[in-house]
Coordinates of C-alpha atoms and ligand atoms in Angstrom, one line a residue:
X1 CA 102.8 44.3 124.4
X2 CA 101.8 41.1 121.5
X3 CA 100.7 43.0 118.9
X4 CA 104.3 44.9 118.2
X5 CA 105.4 41.9 117.0
X6 CA 107.2 41.8 113.9
X7 CA 107.2 38.1 112.8
X8 CA 108.5 36.4 109.3
X9 CA 111.4 37.7 106.7
X10 CA 111.2 41.3 105.1
X11 CA 108.3 41.5 102.3
X12 CA 108.7 43.7 99.6
X13 CA 110.9 45.7 101.5
X14 CA 109.3 46.0 105.1
X15 CA 109.7 43.6 108.1
X16 CA 105.7 41.6 107.5
X17 CA 104.5 42.7 110.9
X18 CA 102.0 39.6 112.4
X19 CA 98.1 40.9 110.4
X20 CA 95.5 41.0 112.0
X21 CA 93.3 38.5 110.7
X22 CA 88.9 38.0 111.0
X23 CA 87.4 36.3 113.5
X24 CA 85.5 33.6 111.3
X25 CA 82.2 30.9 112.0
X26 CA 81.4 29.3 109.4
X27 CA 78.0 27.0 108.4
X28 CA 78.0 22.7 108.2
X29 CA 79.6 23.4 104.7
X30 CA 82.5 24.8 106.1
X31 CA 81.4 28.7 104.2
X32 CA 82.1 31.7 106.0
X33 CA 79.1 33.0 107.0
X34 CA 80.8 35.2 110.6
X35 CA 82.9 37.6 110.5
X36 CA 84.0 39.6 113.6
X37 CA 86.7 43.1 112.6
X38 CA 89.4 43.0 114.9
X39 CA 89.2 46.6 115.0
X40 CA 91.1 47.2 117.0
X41 CA 94.6 46.2 115.1
X42 CA 94.2 48.6 113.0
X43 CA 95.1 51.7 111.3
X44 CA 93.2 54.8 109.0
X45 CA 90.4 54.5 108.0
X46 CA 89.3 51.8 105.6
X47 CA 88.7 48.5 106.8
X48 CA 90.6 46.7 104.5
X49 CA 87.9 44.0 102.8
X50 CA 88.8 40.0 104.3
X51 CA 88.4 42.4 107.7
X52 CA 85.4 43.9 107.0
X53 CA 83.3 41.9 109.2
X54 CA 80.5 39.5 107.7
X55 CA 77.3 37.9 108.4
X56 CA 74.6 36.4 106.7
X57 CA 70.5 36.3 108.8
X58 CA 69.8 33.1 106.3
X59 CA 71.5 31.1 104.5
X60 CA 75.3 31.3 102.0
X61 CA 73.8 31.4 98.4
X62 CA 75.7 29.7 96.1
X63 CA 77.6 33.1 93.3
X64 CA 75.7 34.2 90.9
X65 CA 78.1 35.0 87.6
X66 CA 78.2 38.7 87.3
X67 CA 77.7 37.7 83.3
X68 CA 74.0 35.9 84.6
X69 CA 72.7 38.2 87.1
X70 CA 69.9 41.3 86.1
X71 CA 67.9 43.1 88.5
X72 CA 64.3 43.9 88.3
X73 CA 62.7 46.7 89.6
X74 CA 58.7 47.0 89.0
X75 CA 55.7 47.9 91.3
X76 CA 54.4 50.7 92.5
X77 CA 56.2 52.3 88.7
X78 CA 55.6 53.3 85.9
X79 CA 58.4 51.6 83.4
X80 CA 59.0 48.7 84.9
X81 CA 61.9 47.1 84.3
X82 CA 65.1 44.9 83.9
X83 CA 68.3 45.7 84.1
X84 CA 71.6 44.2 84.0
X85 CA 75.5 45.1 84.7
X86 CA 76.6 46.3 81.9
X87 CA 73.4 48.6 81.6
X88 CA 73.5 49.7 85.5
X89 CA 77.5 50.5 84.9
X90 CA 76.6 53.0 82.3
X91 CA 74.5 55.5 84.5
X92 CA 76.3 57.9 86.1
X93 CA 78.5 57.0 89.0
X94 CA 78.7 57.7 92.8
X95 CA 81.3 56.2 95.2
X96 CA 80.2 56.5 99.3
X97 CA 83.4 56.2 102.2
X98 CA 80.9 54.9 105.0
X99 CA 81.0 53.0 107.7
X100 CA 78.6 50.1 108.5
X101 CA 78.0 48.7 112.1
X102 CA 75.2 45.6 112.5
X103 CA 72.3 46.5 114.6
X104 CA 73.4 43.8 117.5
X105 CA 77.5 45.3 117.6
X106 CA 78.8 45.4 121.1
X107 CA 75.4 44.3 122.2
X108 CA 77.2 42.8 125.7
X109 CA 77.8 46.0 126.9
X110 CA 74.1 47.0 127.2
X111 CA 74.4 44.6 130.1
X112 CA 77.5 45.6 131.5
X113 CA 77.0 48.9 131.8
X114 CA 73.4 48.7 133.3
X115 CA 74.4 45.3 135.8
X116 CA 78.5 45.4 136.4
X117 CA 80.4 42.2 135.2
X118 CA 83.3 41.2 134.2
X119 CA 83.8 43.6 131.3
X120 CA 83.6 42.2 126.9
X121 CA 86.6 43.0 125.3
X122 CA 87.1 44.7 122.0
X123 CA 90.7 42.8 121.6
X124 CA 90.7 39.7 120.5
X125 CA 94.9 39.2 121.1
X126 CA 94.2 36.1 123.1
X127 CA 90.8 36.9 124.3
X128 CA 88.2 34.2 123.9
X129 CA 85.4 36.4 125.0
X130 CA 86.2 38.4 121.5
X131 CA 86.1 35.0 119.8
X132 CA 83.7 33.3 121.7
X133 CA 80.4 32.7 119.0
X134 CA 78.2 34.7 121.8
X135 CA 80.3 38.0 121.8
X136 CA 79.0 40.5 119.4
X137 CA 82.2 42.8 119.8
X138 CA 83.3 43.5 116.0
X139 CA 80.6 43.9 113.4
X140 CA 81.4 47.4 112.5
X141 CA 84.3 48.1 109.2
X142 CA 84.1 51.2 106.7
X143 CA 84.8 51.1 103.7
X144 CA 84.8 52.6 100.0
X145 CA 81.5 51.5 98.0
X146 CA 81.4 52.4 94.2
X147 CA 78.0 52.4 92.6
X148 CA 74.9 54.2 91.4
X149 CA 72.6 55.8 93.1
X150 CA 68.9 54.1 93.9
X151 CA 67.7 57.1 93.4
X152 CA 69.7 56.6 88.9
X153 CA 67.6 53.7 89.2
X154 CA 64.6 54.4 90.0
X155 CA 64.0 57.2 88.1
X156 CA 65.1 55.2 84.6
X157 CA 61.6 53.5 86.0
X158 CA 59.4 55.8 87.0
X159 CA 57.5 55.9 90.8
X160 CA 54.2 56.8 91.0
X161 CA 52.9 58.7 93.5
X162 CA 52.2 55.8 95.4
X163 CA 55.5 55.2 96.1
X164 CA 56.2 55.0 99.7
X165 CA 59.4 53.0 100.3
X166 CA 61.7 50.0 98.6
X167 CA 61.6 46.7 99.2
X168 CA 64.9 44.8 98.1
X169 CA 64.8 41.9 97.7
X170 CA 68.3 38.6 98.5
X171 CA 68.9 36.5 96.2
X172 CA 69.0 34.4 100.2
X173 CA 67.0 32.2 100.9
X174 CA 66.2 30.2 104.6
X175 CA 64.1 29.8 107.4
X176 CA 64.8 32.4 109.9
X177 CA 66.7 30.7 112.8
X178 CA 64.6 31.6 116.7
X179 CA 67.5 31.1 118.4
X180 CA 69.4 34.1 116.7
X181 CA 66.6 36.3 118.2
X182 CA 67.2 34.7 121.5
X183 CA 70.5 35.1 121.9
X184 CA 70.3 38.3 121.3
X185 CA 67.8 38.9 123.7
X186 CA 69.3 36.9 126.2
X187 CA 66.1 35.1 126.8
X188 CA 64.0 32.5 125.7
X189 CA 61.0 32.7 126.8
X190 CA 58.4 33.8 124.1
X191 CA 58.0 33.7 120.4
X192 CA 59.1 34.4 117.4
X193 CA 57.4 35.0 114.2
X194 CA 57.7 31.7 112.3
X195 CA 56.9 33.3 108.5
X196 CA 58.7 30.0 106.6
X197 CA 61.4 30.3 104.1
X198 CA 61.9 34.1 102.5
X199 CA 64.2 35.5 100.5
X200 CA 66.3 38.6 103.0
X201 CA 64.5 41.3 102.2
X202 CA 63.6 45.6 103.3
X203 CA 61.0 48.0 102.7
X204 CA 63.2 51.3 102.9
X205 CA 61.0 54.5 103.1
X206 CA 61.4 56.7 100.4
X207 CA 63.0 59.3 101.5
X208 CA 66.1 57.4 102.5
X209 CA 65.8 55.1 99.1
X210 CA 66.4 58.9 96.8
X211 CA 69.1 59.6 99.5
X212 CA 72.1 60.4 96.7
X213 CA 74.3 58.3 99.1
X214 CA 72.3 55.7 99.0
X215 CA 73.6 53.6 96.1
X216 CA 73.2 50.2 94.7
X217 CA 76.9 49.0 95.1
X218 CA 78.8 46.7 92.7
X219 CA 82.9 47.5 94.1
X220 CA 84.6 48.0 97.8
X221 CA 87.8 49.3 98.6
X222 CA 89.1 49.8 94.7
X223 CA 87.5 45.7 93.4
X224 CA 84.0 44.4 93.0
X225 CA 82.7 42.8 95.6
X226 CA 83.0 39.7 97.4
X227 CA 80.7 37.4 97.2
X228 CA 80.5 37.5 101.0
X229 CA 79.7 41.1 101.5
X230 CA 76.6 40.4 98.6
X231 CA 78.3 40.3 95.3
X232 CA 77.0 40.9 92.1
X233 CA 75.2 44.0 93.6
X234 CA 74.7 45.5 97.1
X235 CA 72.9 48.0 99.1
X236 CA 74.6 51.2 100.7
X237 CA 72.7 53.2 103.1
X238 CA 75.1 55.4 104.8
X239 CA 74.1 55.8 108.5
X240 CA 72.2 52.9 108.7
X241 CA 72.9 49.9 110.9
X242 CA 73.7 46.9 108.1
X243 CA 70.5 44.4 108.2
X244 CA 69.0 47.4 105.6
X245 CA 72.3 46.8 103.6
X246 CA 70.9 44.3 101.3
X247 CA 73.4 41.9 99.5
X248 CA 72.7 39.6 96.4
X249 CA 70.2 41.6 94.9
X250 CA 67.7 40.7 92.6
X251 CA 64.9 42.7 92.9
X252 CA 63.2 45.7 93.4
X253 CA 59.6 46.5 93.6
X254 CA 58.2 50.5 94.8
X255 CA 55.3 49.5 97.7
X256 CA 52.4 51.9 98.8
X257 CA 53.1 50.9 102.5
X258 CA 55.7 50.2 104.4
X259 CA 55.7 46.0 103.6
X260 CA 55.8 43.6 107.1
X261 CA 59.0 41.9 106.9
X262 CA 60.2 39.4 109.4
X263 CA 64.5 41.7 109.6
X264 CA 62.2 45.3 109.4
X265 CA 58.7 44.2 112.7
X266 CA 59.9 40.7 113.9
X267 CA 63.8 41.3 114.4
X268 CA 65.9 44.9 114.4
X269 CA 63.4 46.2 116.3
X270 CA 63.1 48.3 119.6
X271 CA 61.0 47.5 122.5
X272 CA 61.0 46.6 126.1
X273 CA 59.3 43.4 125.4
X274 CA 58.9 41.1 123.3
X275 CA 55.3 41.4 124.5
X276 CA 55.6 44.7 123.4
X277 CA 53.3 46.7 121.4
X278 CA 54.8 48.6 120.1
X279 CA 57.7 48.4 117.8
X280 CA 59.8 50.9 116.2
X281 CA 61.5 49.7 113.4
X282 CA 65.7 50.8 114.0
X283 CA 67.2 53.4 111.5
X284 CA 69.8 55.4 111.7
X285 CA 72.4 54.4 113.9
X286 CA 73.4 56.4 117.3
X287 CA 76.8 58.3 118.4
X288 CA 79.8 55.9 119.2
X289 CA 83.2 56.6 120.4
X290 CA 85.2 53.5 121.5
X291 CA 88.1 54.2 122.8
X292 CA 91.3 51.9 120.7
X293 CA 94.4 53.4 123.4
X294 CA 95.1 52.1 125.7
X295 CA 93.0 49.0 126.2
X296 CA 92.5 47.5 129.8
X297 CA 94.9 44.8 128.8
X298 CA 98.2 47.5 128.4
X299 CA 97.5 48.0 132.4
X300 CA 100.1 48.6 133.9
X301 CA 101.5 52.1 132.2
X302 CA 104.0 53.5 133.3
X303 CA 103.8 57.5 135.0
X304 CA 104.9 59.8 131.6
X305 CA 102.6 61.0 128.5
X306 CA 100.3 58.8 126.5
X307 CA 97.8 59.0 124.1
X308 CA 94.3 58.5 124.6
X309 CA 93.1 57.8 120.5
X310 CA 91.0 55.9 119.0
X311 CA 87.3 56.2 116.8
X312 CA 84.1 58.0 116.3
X313 CA 81.1 57.7 113.9
X314 CA 77.8 58.5 113.5
X315 CA 74.0 57.6 111.8
X316 CA 73.7 61.6 111.0
X317 CA 76.6 62.6 110.0
X318 CA 79.7 64.3 110.7
X319 CA 81.0 64.0 113.9
X320 CA 81.4 66.9 115.4
X321 CA 83.5 66.1 118.4
X322 CA 85.0 64.2 121.5
X323 CA 85.6 64.5 124.8
X324 CA 87.8 62.3 126.5
X325 CA 87.5 62.0 130.9
X326 CA 90.4 61.0 132.4
X327 CA 88.2 60.6 136.0
X328 CA 85.7 58.4 135.3
X329 CA 83.5 61.5 133.7
X330 CA 84.3 63.9 136.6
X331 CA 85.5 66.5 134.0
X332 CA 86.1 66.0 130.3
X333 CA 88.2 67.9 127.4
X334 CA 88.4 68.3 124.0
X335 CA 89.9 65.6 121.9
X336 CA 92.1 66.6 118.3
X337 CA 89.8 65.3 115.8
X338 CA 91.3 64.6 112.5
X339 CA 90.2 66.7 109.7
X340 CA 87.2 63.9 107.7
X341 CA 86.4 65.1 103.6
X342 CA 83.8 62.2 104.4
X343 CA 80.5 62.9 106.5
X344 CA 79.8 59.2 106.4
X345 CA 83.1 57.6 108.0
X346 CA 84.8 57.6 111.1
X347 CA 87.2 60.0 112.3
X348 CA 89.7 58.9 114.9
X349 CA 90.9 61.2 117.1
X350 CA 93.2 61.5 120.4
X351 CA 93.9 63.0 123.7
X352 CA 97.6 63.2 125.3
X353 CA 97.3 62.4 129.1
X354 CA 100.2 63.9 130.1
X355 CA 99.9 61.4 134.4
X356 CA 101.6 62.5 137.4
X357 CA 100.3 60.5 139.6
X358 CA 100.4 56.7 140.0
X359 CA 97.1 55.2 140.9
X360 CA 93.5 54.1 138.9
X361 CA 92.1 55.3 136.1
X362 CA 88.9 55.2 134.2
X363 CA 89.4 57.0 130.6
X364 CA 86.3 57.2 129.1
X365 CA 85.4 59.2 125.6
X366 CA 81.5 61.0 124.8
X367 CA 80.7 61.8 121.3
X368 CA 79.4 64.7 119.4
X369 CA 77.4 64.6 115.8
X370 CA 76.3 67.2 113.2
X371 CA 73.0 66.4 114.4
X372 CA 73.6 68.1 117.5
X373 CA 73.1 64.2 120.0
X374 CA 75.3 63.6 122.3
X375 CA 76.6 60.1 123.4
X376 CA 74.5 57.5 124.0
X377 CA 71.9 58.2 122.0
X378 CA 69.7 54.6 122.6
X379 CA 68.8 52.6 125.8
X380 CA 68.5 49.6 126.8
X381 CA 65.8 47.4 125.1
X382 CA 65.4 44.4 124.4
X383 CA 66.9 43.2 121.6
X384 CA 69.9 45.5 122.8
X385 CA 70.1 47.2 119.3
X386 CA 72.7 49.7 118.0
X387 CA 74.9 50.0 121.5
X388 CA 76.2 53.5 122.0
X389 CA 77.1 53.6 125.2
X390 CA 80.8 54.9 126.9
X391 CA 82.8 52.6 128.2
X392 CA 85.8 52.6 130.8
X393 CA 88.9 51.8 130.1
X394 CA 90.2 51.4 133.4
X395 CA 94.0 51.2 134.0
X396 CA 96.3 51.4 137.0
X397 CA 99.3 54.4 136.8
X398 CA 103.1 52.9 138.4
Ligands
MTE1 N1 71.3 39.6 101.1 C1 70.8 39.6 102.8 N2 71.7 40.8 102.8 C2 71.9 41.4 103.9 C3 71.1 40.4 105.3 C4 71.0 38.4 104.8 O1 71.4 38.3 105.9 N3 71.2 38.8 103.7 N4 71.9 40.4 106.5 C5 72.5 41.7 106.8 C6 73.1 42.4 107.9 S1 71.6 42.1 109.0 C7 74.3 43.1 108.1 S2 74.7 43.7 109.4 C8 75.1 43.3 106.9 C9 76.2 42.8 106.7 O2 77.6 43.2 105.4 P1 78.9 42.2 105.1 O3 78.4 40.9 105.8 O4 78.5 42.5 104.0 O5 79.6 42.9 106.1 O6 74.2 42.8 106.2 C10 73.1 42.4 105.8 N5 72.3 42.5 104.8
MO2 MO1 73.0 43.2 110.8

């Protein structure tokens, strides 16, 4: 199998394995604005920083030096304030390990499960569908983030009793491109509201804003944040989809209402159709598992013992169980879960499969979380957000 190849010379005591790479998309200036994580190629729980997925909705801003950066806190507060990085770092810190998943990750599987056709591949081993710009597979990673709770900064400013949401604004500016929504919806026969040139912003409901694991982070995987990931400071909202994790933060505004931000009321909403008057903002991720071994591409397998392995995560905390089926969902067995110390992180699971009869097999996995939710949670919606369906792996055993 290609992924077992060893190439090159000896590096620091070990032969240098073929290294997985981020699949990058660039803007006209050559700046990386999209990056897809080769999840199937990775081991362990933490996605290396250089392999962490990237999404910039507007234009990639110019970097701001940490020495020149400051954050203003205003609105429904007793003491409006401006805080710089050094001051932020004097507050009691917090480190959180969490999965971050773009709301649009895996969206093409909605269509695959609904209407069949060629199965999108999660694998980037020479697979054109993974590397194509239209494909949304690979917009998920997990990392360790270090910063301070947003609640601590809000406490410094003292929120008033009217506070309903915290609007976080990035310093990236641009005019939302309607073609991104048309691509997400797979149709372009509707009107997308043009908000003009805006800063990326989100209005986080107070309860999630005050959660101690919702942090303003300056570090990622043990190093200062990279520019593409929102340096000097970004928001981490464990459990909620990537679009809440506001990057390049410059301003915090406490509001007495939930603001109609473009990326909150127009895009990143659940609805049956663009004309649906009931649009619900996307918040917590569903409950989800993916099979990383074997892959369709590994077929045919020989009779004998094979490990079925994968990852599972939830937007509402810990994964409590993963079940595996090798007969297309007729019977299910409990998989082994690795003990986890981080409820917001994904867990690795495995199931040892002894197969004695040749034939065609459909391998499936489904996860359950601490909130009692079983996969899948999210139904088809026109922007195809938060896919958490069960995608079978199909192999032939000889
Ligand atoms: N300021 C700002 N924050 C942002 C975005 C953006 O375009 N601008 N994109 C959001 C989306 S849609 C996602 S999925 C995540 C991606 O974070 P990452 O690029 O660090 O993986 O950032 C979110 N935060
Ligand atoms: Mo996203």
